[in-house]
Short mmCIF file of N, CA and C and ligand atoms in Angstrom, two decimals:
data_model
loop_
_atom_site.label_atom_id
_atom_site.label_comp_id
_atom_site.label_asym_id
_atom_site.label_seq_id
_atom_site.Cartn_x
_atom_site.Cartn_y
_atom_site.Cartn_z
N MET A 1267 41.03 43.52 -28.37
CA MET A 1267 40.14 42.93 -27.35
C MET A 1267 39.14 41.99 -28.02
N LEU A 1268 39.18 40.75 -27.61
CA LEU A 1268 38.27 39.78 -28.19
C LEU A 1268 36.86 40.02 -27.66
N GLY A 1269 35.91 40.04 -28.58
CA GLY A 1269 34.53 40.24 -28.19
C GLY A 1269 33.70 39.03 -28.56
N MET A 1270 32.62 38.85 -27.83
CA MET A 1270 31.73 37.73 -28.12
C MET A 1270 30.32 38.08 -27.66
N ILE A 1271 29.40 37.23 -27.98
CA ILE A 1271 28.02 37.45 -27.58
C ILE A 1271 27.64 36.39 -26.55
N CYS A 1272 27.09 36.83 -25.47
CA CYS A 1272 26.66 35.91 -24.43
C CYS A 1272 25.54 35.03 -24.98
N PRO A 1273 25.69 33.72 -24.90
CA PRO A 1273 24.68 32.81 -25.45
C PRO A 1273 23.36 32.85 -24.69
N LEU A 1274 23.38 33.48 -23.53
CA LEU A 1274 22.17 33.48 -22.71
C LEU A 1274 21.37 34.76 -22.89
N CYS A 1275 22.04 35.89 -22.68
CA CYS A 1275 21.32 37.16 -22.77
C CYS A 1275 21.63 37.90 -24.06
N HIS A 1276 22.55 37.33 -24.86
CA HIS A 1276 22.90 37.89 -26.16
C HIS A 1276 23.42 39.30 -26.06
N GLN A 1277 24.06 39.57 -24.94
CA GLN A 1277 24.71 40.86 -24.79
C GLN A 1277 26.19 40.71 -25.12
N PRO A 1278 26.75 41.75 -25.66
CA PRO A 1278 28.18 41.71 -25.97
C PRO A 1278 28.99 41.55 -24.70
N SER A 1279 29.93 40.64 -24.75
CA SER A 1279 30.78 40.43 -23.59
C SER A 1279 32.18 40.14 -24.06
N ILE A 1280 33.10 40.18 -23.16
CA ILE A 1280 34.49 39.92 -23.52
C ILE A 1280 34.85 38.48 -23.17
N TRP A 1281 35.77 37.95 -23.96
CA TRP A 1281 36.17 36.57 -23.75
C TRP A 1281 37.42 36.52 -22.88
N GLU A 1282 38.33 37.42 -23.20
CA GLU A 1282 39.60 37.39 -22.51
C GLU A 1282 39.47 37.86 -21.07
N GLY A 1283 39.96 37.06 -20.16
CA GLY A 1283 39.92 37.44 -18.76
C GLY A 1283 38.53 37.35 -18.17
N ASN A 1284 37.62 36.68 -18.88
CA ASN A 1284 36.26 36.55 -18.38
C ASN A 1284 36.08 35.18 -17.71
N PRO A 1285 35.95 35.17 -16.43
CA PRO A 1285 35.83 33.89 -15.71
C PRO A 1285 34.50 33.19 -15.95
N TRP A 1286 33.58 33.89 -16.53
CA TRP A 1286 32.23 33.32 -16.71
C TRP A 1286 31.95 32.93 -18.15
N ARG A 1287 32.98 33.02 -18.97
CA ARG A 1287 32.77 32.68 -20.37
C ARG A 1287 32.28 31.25 -20.53
N PRO A 1288 31.50 30.95 -21.50
CA PRO A 1288 31.14 31.86 -22.60
C PRO A 1288 30.04 32.85 -22.24
N PHE A 1289 29.73 32.96 -20.98
CA PHE A 1289 28.69 33.90 -20.59
C PHE A 1289 29.31 35.24 -20.24
N CYS A 1290 28.45 36.25 -20.12
CA CYS A 1290 28.95 37.60 -19.92
C CYS A 1290 29.16 37.87 -18.44
N SER A 1291 28.44 37.13 -17.61
CA SER A 1291 28.54 37.43 -16.19
C SER A 1291 28.21 36.18 -15.39
N GLU A 1292 28.47 36.28 -14.12
CA GLU A 1292 28.17 35.15 -13.24
C GLU A 1292 26.67 34.86 -13.22
N ARG A 1293 25.91 35.93 -13.34
CA ARG A 1293 24.45 35.78 -13.34
C ARG A 1293 23.99 34.87 -14.48
N CYS A 1294 24.52 35.12 -15.66
CA CYS A 1294 24.13 34.32 -16.81
C CYS A 1294 24.64 32.89 -16.66
N GLN A 1295 25.81 32.74 -16.12
CA GLN A 1295 26.36 31.41 -15.94
C GLN A 1295 25.51 30.61 -14.96
N MET A 1296 25.14 31.24 -13.87
CA MET A 1296 24.33 30.56 -12.88
C MET A 1296 22.94 30.24 -13.42
N THR A 1297 22.41 31.16 -14.22
CA THR A 1297 21.10 30.92 -14.82
C THR A 1297 21.15 29.72 -15.73
N ASP A 1298 22.22 29.64 -16.51
CA ASP A 1298 22.36 28.51 -17.42
C ASP A 1298 22.54 27.22 -16.64
N LEU A 1299 23.32 27.26 -15.60
CA LEU A 1299 23.52 26.07 -14.77
C LEU A 1299 22.21 25.66 -14.12
N GLY A 1300 21.44 26.64 -13.71
CA GLY A 1300 20.16 26.34 -13.07
C GLY A 1300 19.21 25.68 -14.04
N ALA A 1301 19.19 26.20 -15.27
CA ALA A 1301 18.32 25.62 -16.28
C ALA A 1301 18.76 24.21 -16.60
N TRP A 1302 20.06 24.03 -16.64
CA TRP A 1302 20.59 22.71 -16.94
C TRP A 1302 20.23 21.73 -15.83
N ALA A 1303 20.34 22.19 -14.61
CA ALA A 1303 20.03 21.33 -13.48
C ALA A 1303 18.55 20.99 -13.46
N THR A 1304 17.72 21.97 -13.82
CA THR A 1304 16.28 21.75 -13.84
C THR A 1304 15.93 20.67 -14.86
N GLU A 1305 16.57 20.77 -16.03
CA GLU A 1305 16.32 19.77 -17.05
C GLU A 1305 16.80 18.40 -16.59
N ARG A 1306 17.85 18.43 -15.83
CA ARG A 1306 18.44 17.18 -15.40
C ARG A 1306 17.53 16.48 -14.40
N TYR A 1307 16.93 17.28 -13.54
CA TYR A 1307 16.07 16.69 -12.52
C TYR A 1307 14.71 16.31 -13.08
N ARG A 1308 14.39 16.91 -14.20
CA ARG A 1308 13.09 16.61 -14.79
C ARG A 1308 13.20 15.38 -15.67
N ILE A 1309 13.25 14.25 -15.07
CA ILE A 1309 13.42 13.00 -15.81
C ILE A 1309 12.04 12.40 -16.11
N PRO A 1310 11.74 12.21 -17.38
CA PRO A 1310 10.42 11.66 -17.77
C PRO A 1310 10.22 10.26 -17.20
N GLY A 1311 9.04 10.04 -16.66
CA GLY A 1311 8.71 8.70 -16.18
C GLY A 1311 9.10 8.47 -14.73
N SER A 1312 9.89 9.38 -14.19
CA SER A 1312 10.31 9.18 -12.81
C SER A 1312 9.33 9.87 -11.88
N THR A 1313 8.91 9.16 -10.87
CA THR A 1313 7.99 9.74 -9.91
C THR A 1313 8.64 9.80 -8.55
N LEU A 1314 8.30 10.83 -7.84
CA LEU A 1314 8.86 10.97 -6.51
C LEU A 1314 8.20 9.97 -5.56
N THR A 1315 9.02 9.24 -4.89
CA THR A 1315 8.49 8.26 -3.94
C THR A 1315 8.81 8.72 -2.53
N MET A 1316 7.76 8.95 -1.80
CA MET A 1316 7.95 9.39 -0.43
C MET A 1316 8.07 8.17 0.49
N ASP A 1317 9.16 8.13 1.19
CA ASP A 1317 9.36 7.01 2.08
C ASP A 1317 8.73 7.32 3.43
N THR A 1318 7.54 6.79 3.61
CA THR A 1318 6.80 7.09 4.84
C THR A 1318 6.92 5.97 5.86
N SER A 1319 7.67 4.97 5.50
CA SER A 1319 7.80 3.84 6.42
C SER A 1319 8.73 4.21 7.57
N LEU A 1320 8.22 4.07 8.76
CA LEU A 1320 9.03 4.38 9.93
C LEU A 1320 9.58 3.08 10.52
N PRO A 1321 10.80 3.15 10.94
CA PRO A 1321 11.39 1.97 11.57
C PRO A 1321 10.68 1.62 12.87
N ASP A 1322 10.49 0.35 13.09
CA ASP A 1322 9.74 -0.12 14.26
C ASP A 1322 10.48 0.21 15.56
N SER A 1323 11.76 0.43 15.42
CA SER A 1323 12.56 0.69 16.62
C SER A 1323 12.18 2.03 17.25
N LEU A 1324 11.44 2.87 16.50
CA LEU A 1324 11.02 4.15 17.05
C LEU A 1324 10.09 3.95 18.25
N GLU A 1325 9.39 2.83 18.25
CA GLU A 1325 8.48 2.54 19.37
C GLU A 1325 9.27 2.23 20.64
N GLY A 1326 10.50 1.85 20.45
CA GLY A 1326 11.32 1.53 21.61
C GLY A 1326 11.24 0.04 21.94
N ASP A 1327 12.35 -0.49 22.33
CA ASP A 1327 12.36 -1.90 22.67
C ASP A 1327 11.76 -2.10 24.05
N ASP A 1328 10.70 -2.86 24.08
CA ASP A 1328 10.04 -3.11 25.35
C ASP A 1328 10.58 -4.41 25.95
N ASP A 1329 11.53 -4.25 26.85
CA ASP A 1329 12.15 -5.45 27.42
C ASP A 1329 11.42 -5.94 28.65
N THR A 1330 10.44 -5.19 29.11
CA THR A 1330 9.70 -5.61 30.31
C THR A 1330 8.85 -6.82 30.00
N GLU A 1331 9.04 -7.83 30.80
CA GLU A 1331 8.25 -9.04 30.56
C GLU A 1331 7.03 -9.06 31.43
N ALA A 1332 5.96 -9.46 30.86
CA ALA A 1332 4.71 -9.49 31.60
C ALA A 1332 4.71 -10.57 32.67
ZN1 ZN B 1466 24.78 37.23 -20.42
#
């Protein structure tokens, strides 16, 4: 039986037949993916821009002529 150490929690885990390898469990895999995604979204220099501009069409087209 092939054995390995989970790179995340450093617990002994099996490699063969392990769908979450190189992690020991789905939990560790998801945690690693989450950390990776967090790093990915944390882009230096990028600022969140809130688009507060509303389209003028929201007021409705006033076709009534004075
Ligand atoms: Zn683990």
